[in-house]
Coordinates of N, CA and C in Angstrom, one line a residue:
X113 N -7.5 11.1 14.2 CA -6.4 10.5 13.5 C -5.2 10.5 14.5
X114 N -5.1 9.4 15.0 CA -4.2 9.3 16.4 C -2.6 9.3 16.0
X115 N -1.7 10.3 16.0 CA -0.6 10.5 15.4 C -0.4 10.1 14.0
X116 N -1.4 10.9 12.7 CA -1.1 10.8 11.6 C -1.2 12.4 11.4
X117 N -0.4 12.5 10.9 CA -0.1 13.8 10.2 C -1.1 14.3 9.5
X118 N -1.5 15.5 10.2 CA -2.9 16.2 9.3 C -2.7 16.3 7.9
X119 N -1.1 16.6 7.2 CA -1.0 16.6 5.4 C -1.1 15.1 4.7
X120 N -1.2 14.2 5.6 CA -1.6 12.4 4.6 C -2.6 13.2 3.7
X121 N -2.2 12.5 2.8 CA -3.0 12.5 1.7 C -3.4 10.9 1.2
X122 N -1.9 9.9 1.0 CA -1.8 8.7 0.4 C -1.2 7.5 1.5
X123 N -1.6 6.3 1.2 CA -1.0 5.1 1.9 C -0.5 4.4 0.7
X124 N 1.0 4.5 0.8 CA 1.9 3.3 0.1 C 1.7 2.1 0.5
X125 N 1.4 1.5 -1.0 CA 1.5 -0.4 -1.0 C 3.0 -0.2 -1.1
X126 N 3.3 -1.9 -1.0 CA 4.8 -2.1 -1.0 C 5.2 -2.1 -2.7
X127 N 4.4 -2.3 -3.7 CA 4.5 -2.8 -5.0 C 5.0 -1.5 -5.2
X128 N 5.0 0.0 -4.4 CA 5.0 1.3 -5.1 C 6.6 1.5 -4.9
X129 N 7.0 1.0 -3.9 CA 8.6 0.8 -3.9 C 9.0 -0.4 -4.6
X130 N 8.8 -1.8 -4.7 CA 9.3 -3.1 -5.5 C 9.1 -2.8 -6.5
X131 N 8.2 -2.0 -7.4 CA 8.5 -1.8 -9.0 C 9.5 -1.0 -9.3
X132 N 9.8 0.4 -8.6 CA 10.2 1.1 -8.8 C 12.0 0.5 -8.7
X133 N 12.3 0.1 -7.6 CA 13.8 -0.7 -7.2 C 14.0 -1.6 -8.3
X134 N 13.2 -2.6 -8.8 CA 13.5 -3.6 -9.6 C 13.4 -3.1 -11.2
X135 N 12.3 -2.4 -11.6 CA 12.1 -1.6 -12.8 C 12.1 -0.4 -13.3
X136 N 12.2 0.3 -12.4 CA 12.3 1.7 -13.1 C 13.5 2.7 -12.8
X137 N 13.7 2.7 -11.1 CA 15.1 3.5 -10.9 C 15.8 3.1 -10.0
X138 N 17.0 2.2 -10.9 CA 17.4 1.3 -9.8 C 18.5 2.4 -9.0
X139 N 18.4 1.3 -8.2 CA 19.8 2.5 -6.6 C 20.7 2.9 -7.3
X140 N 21.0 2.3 -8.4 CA 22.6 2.3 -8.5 C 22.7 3.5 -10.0
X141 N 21.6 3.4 -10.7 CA 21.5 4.6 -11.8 C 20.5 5.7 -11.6
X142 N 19.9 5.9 -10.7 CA 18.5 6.8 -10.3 C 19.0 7.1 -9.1
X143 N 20.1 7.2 -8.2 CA 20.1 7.5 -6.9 C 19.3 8.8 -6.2
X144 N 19.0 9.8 -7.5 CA 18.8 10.8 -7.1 C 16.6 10.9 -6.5
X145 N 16.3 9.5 -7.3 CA 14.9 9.0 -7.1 C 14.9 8.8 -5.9
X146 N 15.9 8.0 -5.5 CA 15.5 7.5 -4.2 C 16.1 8.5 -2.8
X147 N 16.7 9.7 -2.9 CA 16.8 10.8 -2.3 C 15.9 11.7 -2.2
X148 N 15.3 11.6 -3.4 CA 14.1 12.5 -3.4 C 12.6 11.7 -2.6
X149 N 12.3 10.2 -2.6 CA 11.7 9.6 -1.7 C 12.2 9.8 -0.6
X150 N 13.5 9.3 -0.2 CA 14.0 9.3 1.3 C 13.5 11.0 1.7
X151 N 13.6 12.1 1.1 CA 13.3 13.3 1.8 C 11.7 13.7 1.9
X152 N 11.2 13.0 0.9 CA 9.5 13.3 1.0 C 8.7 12.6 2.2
X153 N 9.3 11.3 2.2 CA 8.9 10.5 3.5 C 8.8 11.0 4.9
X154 N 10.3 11.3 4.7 CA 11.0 11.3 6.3 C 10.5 12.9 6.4
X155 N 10.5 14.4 5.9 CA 10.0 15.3 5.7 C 8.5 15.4 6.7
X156 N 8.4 16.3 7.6 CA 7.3 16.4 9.1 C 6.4 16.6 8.3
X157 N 6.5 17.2 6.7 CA 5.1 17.7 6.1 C 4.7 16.3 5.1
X158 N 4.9 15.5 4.9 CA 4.9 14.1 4.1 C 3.3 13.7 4.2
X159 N 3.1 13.6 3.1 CA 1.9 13.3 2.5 C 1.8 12.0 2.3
X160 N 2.5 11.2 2.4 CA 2.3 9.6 2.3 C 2.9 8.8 3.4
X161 N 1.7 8.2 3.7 CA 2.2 7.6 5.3 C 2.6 5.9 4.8
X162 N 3.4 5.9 5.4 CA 4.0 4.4 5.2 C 3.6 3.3 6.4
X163 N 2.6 2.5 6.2 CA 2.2 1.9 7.9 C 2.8 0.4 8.2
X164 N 3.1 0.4 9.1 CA 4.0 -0.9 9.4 C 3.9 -2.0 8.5
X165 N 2.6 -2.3 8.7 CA 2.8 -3.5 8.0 C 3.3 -3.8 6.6
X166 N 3.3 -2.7 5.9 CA 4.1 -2.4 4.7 C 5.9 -2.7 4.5
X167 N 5.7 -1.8 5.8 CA 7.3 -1.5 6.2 C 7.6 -2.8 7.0
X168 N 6.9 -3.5 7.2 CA 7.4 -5.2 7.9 C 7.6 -5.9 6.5
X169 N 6.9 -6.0 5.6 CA 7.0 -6.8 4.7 C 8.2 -6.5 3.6
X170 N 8.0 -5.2 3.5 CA 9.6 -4.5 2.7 C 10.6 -5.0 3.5
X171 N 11.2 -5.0 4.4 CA 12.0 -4.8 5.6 C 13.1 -6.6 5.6
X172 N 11.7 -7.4 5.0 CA 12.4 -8.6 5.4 C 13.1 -9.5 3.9
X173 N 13.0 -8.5 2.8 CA 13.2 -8.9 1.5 C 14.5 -9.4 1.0
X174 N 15.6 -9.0 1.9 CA 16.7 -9.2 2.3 C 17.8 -9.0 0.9
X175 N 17.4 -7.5 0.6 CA 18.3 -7.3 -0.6 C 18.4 -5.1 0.0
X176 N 19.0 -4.8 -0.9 CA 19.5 -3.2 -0.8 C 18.1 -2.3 -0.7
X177 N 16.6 -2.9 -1.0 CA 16.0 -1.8 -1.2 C 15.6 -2.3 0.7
X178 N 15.5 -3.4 0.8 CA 15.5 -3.8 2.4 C 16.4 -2.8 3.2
X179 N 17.7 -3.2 2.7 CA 18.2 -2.5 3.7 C 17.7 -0.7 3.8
X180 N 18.0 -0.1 2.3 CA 17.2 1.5 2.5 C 16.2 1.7 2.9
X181 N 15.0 1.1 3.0 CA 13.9 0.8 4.3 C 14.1 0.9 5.7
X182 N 15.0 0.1 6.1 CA 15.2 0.2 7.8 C 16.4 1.1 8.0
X183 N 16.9 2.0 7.1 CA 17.3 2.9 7.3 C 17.0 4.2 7.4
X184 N 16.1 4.2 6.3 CA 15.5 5.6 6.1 C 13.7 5.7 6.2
X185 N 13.1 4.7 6.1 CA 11.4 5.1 6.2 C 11.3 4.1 8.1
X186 N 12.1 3.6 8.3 CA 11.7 3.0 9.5 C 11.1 3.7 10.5
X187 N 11.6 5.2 10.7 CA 11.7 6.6 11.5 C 10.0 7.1 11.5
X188 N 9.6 6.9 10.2 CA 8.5 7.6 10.2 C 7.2 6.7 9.8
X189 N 7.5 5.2 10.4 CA 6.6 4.4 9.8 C 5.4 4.5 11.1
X190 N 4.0 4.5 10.1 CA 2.8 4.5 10.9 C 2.4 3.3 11.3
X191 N 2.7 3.1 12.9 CA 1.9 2.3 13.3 C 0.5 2.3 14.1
X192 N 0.4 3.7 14.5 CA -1.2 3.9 16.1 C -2.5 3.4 14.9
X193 N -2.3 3.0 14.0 CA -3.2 2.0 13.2 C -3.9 0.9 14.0
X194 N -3.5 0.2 14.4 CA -3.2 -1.2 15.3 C -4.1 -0.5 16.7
X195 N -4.4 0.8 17.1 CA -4.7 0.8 18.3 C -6.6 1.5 18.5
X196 N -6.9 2.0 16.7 CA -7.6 2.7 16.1 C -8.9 2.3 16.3
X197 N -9.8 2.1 17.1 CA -11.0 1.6 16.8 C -12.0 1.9 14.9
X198 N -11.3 3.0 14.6 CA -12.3 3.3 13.2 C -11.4 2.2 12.0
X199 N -10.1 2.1 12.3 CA -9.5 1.1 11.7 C -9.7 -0.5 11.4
X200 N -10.4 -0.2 12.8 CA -11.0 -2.3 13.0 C -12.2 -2.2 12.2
X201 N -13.3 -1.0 12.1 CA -14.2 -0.9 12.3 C -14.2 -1.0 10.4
X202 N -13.5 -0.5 9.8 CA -12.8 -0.5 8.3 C -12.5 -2.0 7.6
X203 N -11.7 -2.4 8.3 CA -11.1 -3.7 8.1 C -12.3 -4.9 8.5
X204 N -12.9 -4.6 9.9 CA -14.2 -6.0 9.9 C -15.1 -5.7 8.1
X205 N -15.3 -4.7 8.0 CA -16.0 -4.3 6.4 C -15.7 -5.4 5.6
X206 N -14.3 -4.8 5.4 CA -13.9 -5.6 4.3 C -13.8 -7.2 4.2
X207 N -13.2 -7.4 5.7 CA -13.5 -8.9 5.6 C -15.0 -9.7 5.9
X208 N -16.0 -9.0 6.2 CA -16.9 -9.2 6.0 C -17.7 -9.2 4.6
X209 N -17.3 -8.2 3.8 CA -17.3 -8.1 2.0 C -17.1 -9.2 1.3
X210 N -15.6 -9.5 1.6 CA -14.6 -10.7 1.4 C -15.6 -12.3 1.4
X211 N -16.2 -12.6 2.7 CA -17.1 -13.6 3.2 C -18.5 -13.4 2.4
X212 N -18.9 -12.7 2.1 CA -20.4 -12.5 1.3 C -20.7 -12.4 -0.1
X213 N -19.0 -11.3 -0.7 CA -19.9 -10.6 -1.9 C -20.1 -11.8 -3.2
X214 N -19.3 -13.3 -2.8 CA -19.6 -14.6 -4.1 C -18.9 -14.4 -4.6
X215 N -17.5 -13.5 -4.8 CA -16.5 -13.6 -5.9 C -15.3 -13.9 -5.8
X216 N -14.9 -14.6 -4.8 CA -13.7 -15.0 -4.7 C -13.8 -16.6 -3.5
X217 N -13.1 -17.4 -4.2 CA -13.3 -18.7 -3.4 C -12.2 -18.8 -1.8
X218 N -12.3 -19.8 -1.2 CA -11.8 -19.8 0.1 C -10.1 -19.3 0.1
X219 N -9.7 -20.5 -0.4 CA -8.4 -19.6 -0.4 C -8.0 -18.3 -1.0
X220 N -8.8 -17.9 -1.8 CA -8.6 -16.4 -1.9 C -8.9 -15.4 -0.4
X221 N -9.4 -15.9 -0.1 CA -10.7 -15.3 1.4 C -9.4 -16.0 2.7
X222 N -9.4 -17.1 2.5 CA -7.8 -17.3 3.3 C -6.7 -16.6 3.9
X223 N -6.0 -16.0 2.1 CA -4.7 -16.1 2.1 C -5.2 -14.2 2.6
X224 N -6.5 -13.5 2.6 CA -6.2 -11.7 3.0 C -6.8 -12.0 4.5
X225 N -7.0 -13.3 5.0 CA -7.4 -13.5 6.2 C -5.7 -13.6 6.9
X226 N -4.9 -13.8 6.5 CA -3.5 -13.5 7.2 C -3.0 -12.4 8.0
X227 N -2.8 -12.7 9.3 CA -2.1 -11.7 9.8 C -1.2 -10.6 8.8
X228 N -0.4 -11.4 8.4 CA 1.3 -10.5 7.9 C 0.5 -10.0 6.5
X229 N -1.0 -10.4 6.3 CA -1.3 -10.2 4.8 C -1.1 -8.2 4.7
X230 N -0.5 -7.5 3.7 CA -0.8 -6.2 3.7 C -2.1 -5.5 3.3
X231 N -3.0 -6.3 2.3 CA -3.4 -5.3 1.4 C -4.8 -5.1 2.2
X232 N -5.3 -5.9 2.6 CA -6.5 -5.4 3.4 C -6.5 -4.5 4.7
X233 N -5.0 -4.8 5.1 CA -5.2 -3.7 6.1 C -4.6 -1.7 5.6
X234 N -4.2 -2.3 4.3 CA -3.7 -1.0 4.0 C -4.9 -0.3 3.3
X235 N -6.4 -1.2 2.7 CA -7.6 -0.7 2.1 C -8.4 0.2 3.8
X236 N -8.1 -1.0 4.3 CA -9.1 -0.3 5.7 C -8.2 0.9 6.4
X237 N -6.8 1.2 6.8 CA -6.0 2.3 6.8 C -6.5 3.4 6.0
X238 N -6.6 3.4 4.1 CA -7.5 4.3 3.5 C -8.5 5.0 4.2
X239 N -9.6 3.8 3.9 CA -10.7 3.7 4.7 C -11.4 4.6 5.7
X240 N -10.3 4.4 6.7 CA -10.0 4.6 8.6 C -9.5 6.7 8.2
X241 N -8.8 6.8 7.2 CA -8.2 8.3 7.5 C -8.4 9.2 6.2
X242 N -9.3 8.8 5.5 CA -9.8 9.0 3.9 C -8.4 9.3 3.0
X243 N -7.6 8.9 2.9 CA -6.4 8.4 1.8 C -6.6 7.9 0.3
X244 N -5.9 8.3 0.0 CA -5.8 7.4 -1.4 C -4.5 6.4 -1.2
X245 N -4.9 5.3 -1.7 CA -3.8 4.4 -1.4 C -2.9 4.3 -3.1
X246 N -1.7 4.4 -3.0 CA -0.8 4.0 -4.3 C -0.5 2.9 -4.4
X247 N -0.9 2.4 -5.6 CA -0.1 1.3 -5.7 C -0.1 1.1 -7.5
X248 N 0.6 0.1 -8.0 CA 0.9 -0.5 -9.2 C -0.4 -1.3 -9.4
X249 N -1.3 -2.1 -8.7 CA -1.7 -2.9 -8.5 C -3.2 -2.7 -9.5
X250 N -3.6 -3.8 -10.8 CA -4.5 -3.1 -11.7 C -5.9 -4.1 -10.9
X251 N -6.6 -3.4 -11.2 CA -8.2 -4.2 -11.2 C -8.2 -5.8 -11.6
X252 N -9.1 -6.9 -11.2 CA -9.2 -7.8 -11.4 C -9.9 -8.2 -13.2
X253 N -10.9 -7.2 -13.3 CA -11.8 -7.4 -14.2 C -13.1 -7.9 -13.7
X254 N -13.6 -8.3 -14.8 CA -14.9 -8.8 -14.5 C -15.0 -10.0 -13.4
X255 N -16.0 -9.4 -12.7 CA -16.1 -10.2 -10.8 C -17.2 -10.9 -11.2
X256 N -17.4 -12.1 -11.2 CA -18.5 -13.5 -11.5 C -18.7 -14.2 -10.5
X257 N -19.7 -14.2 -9.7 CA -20.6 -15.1 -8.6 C -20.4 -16.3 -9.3
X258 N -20.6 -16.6 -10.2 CA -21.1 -17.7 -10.9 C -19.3 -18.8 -10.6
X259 N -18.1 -17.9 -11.5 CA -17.0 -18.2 -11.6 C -16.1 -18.0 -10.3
X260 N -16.1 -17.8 -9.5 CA -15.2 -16.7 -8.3 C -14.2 -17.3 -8.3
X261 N -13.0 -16.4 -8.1 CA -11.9 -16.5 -8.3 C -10.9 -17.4 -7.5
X262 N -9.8 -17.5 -7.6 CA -9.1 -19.0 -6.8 C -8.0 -18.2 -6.5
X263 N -7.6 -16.7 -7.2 CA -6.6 -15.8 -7.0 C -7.3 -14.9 -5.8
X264 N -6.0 -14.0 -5.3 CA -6.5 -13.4 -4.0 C -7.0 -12.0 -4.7
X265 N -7.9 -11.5 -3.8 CA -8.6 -9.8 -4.1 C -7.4 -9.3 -4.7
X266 N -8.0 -7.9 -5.3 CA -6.9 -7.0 -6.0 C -7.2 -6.0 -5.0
X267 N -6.3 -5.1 -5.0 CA -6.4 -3.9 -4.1 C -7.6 -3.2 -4.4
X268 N -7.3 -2.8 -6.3 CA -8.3 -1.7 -6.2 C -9.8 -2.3 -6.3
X269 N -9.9 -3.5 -7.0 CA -11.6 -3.9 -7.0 C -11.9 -3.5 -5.4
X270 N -11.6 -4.2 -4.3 CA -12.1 -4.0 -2.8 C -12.4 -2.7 -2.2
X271 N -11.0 -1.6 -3.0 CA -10.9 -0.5 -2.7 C -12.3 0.5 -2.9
X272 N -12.5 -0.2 -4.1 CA -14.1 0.7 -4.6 C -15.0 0.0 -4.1
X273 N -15.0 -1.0 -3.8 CA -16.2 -1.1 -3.1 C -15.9 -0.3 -1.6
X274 N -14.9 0.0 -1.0 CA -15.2 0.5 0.3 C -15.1 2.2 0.1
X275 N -15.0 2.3 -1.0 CA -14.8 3.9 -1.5 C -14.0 4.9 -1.6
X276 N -12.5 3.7 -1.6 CA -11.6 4.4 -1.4 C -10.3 4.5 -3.0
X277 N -10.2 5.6 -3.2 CA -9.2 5.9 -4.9 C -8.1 5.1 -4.5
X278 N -7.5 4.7 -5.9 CA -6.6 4.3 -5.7 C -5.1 5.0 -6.7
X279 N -4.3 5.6 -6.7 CA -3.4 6.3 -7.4 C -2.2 5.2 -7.9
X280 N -1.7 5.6 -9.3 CA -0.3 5.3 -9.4 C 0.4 5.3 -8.8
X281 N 1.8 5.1 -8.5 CA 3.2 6.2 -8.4 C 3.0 6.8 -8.9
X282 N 3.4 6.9 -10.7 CA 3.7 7.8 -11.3 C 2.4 9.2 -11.2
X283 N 0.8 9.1 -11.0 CA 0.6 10.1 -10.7 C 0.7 10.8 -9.7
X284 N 1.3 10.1 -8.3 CA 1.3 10.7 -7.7 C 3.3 11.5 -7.8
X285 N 4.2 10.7 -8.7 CA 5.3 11.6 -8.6 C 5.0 13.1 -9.7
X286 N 3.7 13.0 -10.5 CA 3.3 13.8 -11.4 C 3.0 15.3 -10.5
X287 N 2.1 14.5 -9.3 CA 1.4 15.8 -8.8 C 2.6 15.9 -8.0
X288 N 3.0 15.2 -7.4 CA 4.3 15.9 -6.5 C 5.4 17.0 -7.3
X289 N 5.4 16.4 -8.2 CA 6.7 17.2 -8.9 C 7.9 16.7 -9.3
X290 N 8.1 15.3 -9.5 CA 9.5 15.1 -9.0 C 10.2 15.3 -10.3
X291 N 11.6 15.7 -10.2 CA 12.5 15.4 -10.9 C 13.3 15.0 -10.7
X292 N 14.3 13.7 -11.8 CA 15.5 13.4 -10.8 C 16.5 13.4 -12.3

C-alpha cells in the first residue's frame, strides 16, 4: 500500500460531500459538521482516504464546498494510486466486467471509459487496498441482458461484483461518532 495509511478503512465518492453541502449540513448552519470532517480527514490517523480523482472533480465545482476542498482535504489527498500496479490490475477487472457482463449498452460503457470519470476508479482503489467505499449512491436494480441499460453503472451494483462493501455517510458518521 504505497503511502496509504495503514488505518484506511473507506474511499469517499464525491456524492458523500455534495449531498451533505447541498442537503443536510449546510456551511452556513452545520459549521460544526464540516470541522469535524475537516479534522477527521486531515488527522495522520484518518480512516478515509480521499483520492485525487475525487478531489479533482470536487475541486472544480466552483462554489464554497470547492473552495473548502482546496483548502482543507487538498493536503491529504491520495494520489500513489496512479502509480500502483494492483490498482490497474483492479480497474482492467472492471472495465473488462463493463465490456462482457450484457448489462449496460455502449454509452453507458463509454461515459466510465473516461479519463476524469470517478467511480470506476474509486471501485478499483477499493478493490486495490480492501476499503469500503462511501457513498449515497443506491443499486441499479434489476440487471437484464436482454434490456441493458442506456444509464451509466452504479457504484454499488459493480462494487459487488468486484467484492467490494459499500457504506453510507451516515453509517459511517454512526460508527465514527460524530456529533455536531
Amino acid at each position: 500500500m504505497s503511502n496509504l495509511n495503514s488505518h484506511a478503512r473507506y474511499v469517499i465518492d464525491s456524492n458523500s460531500f455534495i449531498e451533505p453541502f447541498k442537503r443536510y449540513y449546510s456551511m452556513e448552519h452545520f459549521p460544526s459538521y464540516w470541522e469535524w470532517m475537516k479534522q477527521y480527514l486531515i488527522d495522520n490517523s484518518s480512516e478515509i482516504v480521499v483520492p485525487e480523482v475525487v478531489f479533482n472533480e470536487l475541486k472544480n465545482s466552483k462554489d464554497k464546498l470547492a473552495t473548502w476542498i482546496s483548502a482543507y482535504v487538498e493536503p491529504v489527498v491520495f494520489k500513489e494510486y496512479g502509480n500502483d500496479p494492483a490498482y490497474f490490475v483492479e480497474y482492467g477487472k472492471i472495465m473488462n466486467y463493463l465490456q462482457d457482463c450484457g448489462f449496460y449498452q455502449r454509452p453507458a460503457i463509454d461515459n466510465w471509459s473516461q479519463d476524469w470519470k470517478a467511480d470506476p476508479k474509486l471501485i478499483a482503489i477499493a478493490a486495490a487496498y480492501n476499503l469500503k467505499i462511501i457513498t449515497f449512491e443506491q443499486p441499479a436494480g434489476h440487471l437484464d441482458r436482454r434490456n441493458p441499460m442506456k444509464k451509466e453503472p452504479k457504484i454499488p451494483d459493480i462494487a459487488d461484483y468486484m467484492g467490494v462493501s459499500c457504506v453510507s455517510l451516515f453509517q459511517v458518521e454512526d460508527e465514527l461518532k460524530l456529533l455536531i
